Amino acid sequence: MSSYWYSDRENVIVNTAVAFLIYDCVEDAGFAASPRGGDGKALQDRSYGQWSRSIAARNGSSPEIRKIPGVLDAQPERSPVTARQQEAELGCYSSVGRAGFPELLQGLAGDQSVQNRIVQTSLALTDRDPEYLSYRRSWEECVAAKGLKLSSPNSWSFNGGGSKEEEIRMALLDLDCKDASGGAGKPYDILAQYEAAQMKDHQAELNEVASQKAASVERAKQVLRDHGVADARL
């Protein structure tokens, strides 16, 4: 399903293009402005908790944060602006909005897109899947035997862990139990099977989403070129 949302890199490109268009509006209002540069970031997927032993040994149960290179160099800290410029900028944020670029990010509140419906349906089917339920029961029994307490029912996280060392210890015990129950990737594999079945029923709609995404990214790249961003950064 990841093919039908912006990749982390594509999201940086689109958002930077939107920023340029907003600041064009600000400059048209008579104020000097420039979009902010620098790297973006993305978080490790942890729908079913920690799955990587190497990451757990560094971060415990906390997600890995990945840097996504920006298309602009980081800018110096911005000088204070006048109340009139603030008003102009707010007006431009409102009038330009997304500038016609679709929101193609997983997890947005209120998203009714076909790709989000597929994911939500697949998550619900996974929650009722006998193989998943058996895995979950085995894992819960194992972590309880190791003295770990879930932060809430149906959660994949735990109470406690006041120090970094304790968080790492708990995360590694969690992974021991996942391995003993069938592997840390098993819930993700079950979810992927349901997603694949759903995708077959909606392939024509997904093809349209893929086409829309490709056109959006290419348009964003052209906006960046028009504003002096070199192709090598795209």
Steps between C-alpha positions, in 0.01 A plus 500: 500500500795734550508562124175696524618760750786745464832351597685694770712664230202581278325660796798731557495599132125571493499689829795715389319584177191602697721719722644677195151575370392638836803724520446618143163622630672670795743677267214608274351664810816708524705313760835322472478133588655164418395143574677318776764245405662204668433133548167336567450192715305177502421251775535123497171316445401343833138397444566179694776630723875463468612254231873569462750356747776737390272804545375366833860472621545872425157651566306251707138514390534856366473533123801561282503853354638516146633818342360586158735735310337830410505665159614832651790567729410575859425870539621729780258574778227731379494861615183625673235625258251781537135451588407604143726231353362240739151592383607473135661161559191364675290619209730326253498175696122511482466604134773274358425203725636183342521677161316212337745238623308204646564376852641152451623405846395198701327566830340839429190563708179470302671349194235331283736401219487152350848421628408596857176300481702197390740539793223547755308199369818290502582605857151399614529163322844443651362565849252213447735262318540165688873483428548855627290434812704188577822698455372778723396259778837325492684834511286633787561187707873523434541867591289451814727211604797735461339757729403751232164676536312641202432874510137429401293208365583415138809721520845399374680718757577462869488684831824583674843553355615803696854488360637449152664176607168367634317602181756311293474195726121499469510544122740207460279280720204606286686385189597172667130435551411602145767266364369216719145567377583488129721799424482877544386544140208258518222757571633719218499199266139416587397862443682503164305195385168671572620817330601303189154343479331840540725658240390249236141617545595868465786493249340742254454761774852442626639544150331840490655591836844396373454715191384796710799459733751486213352813342504682834866419565600605148310826532668563836842440345419753229400758762835443668688531170317825431628627834863411431528156660748292299394168353776330694306572819180351367 
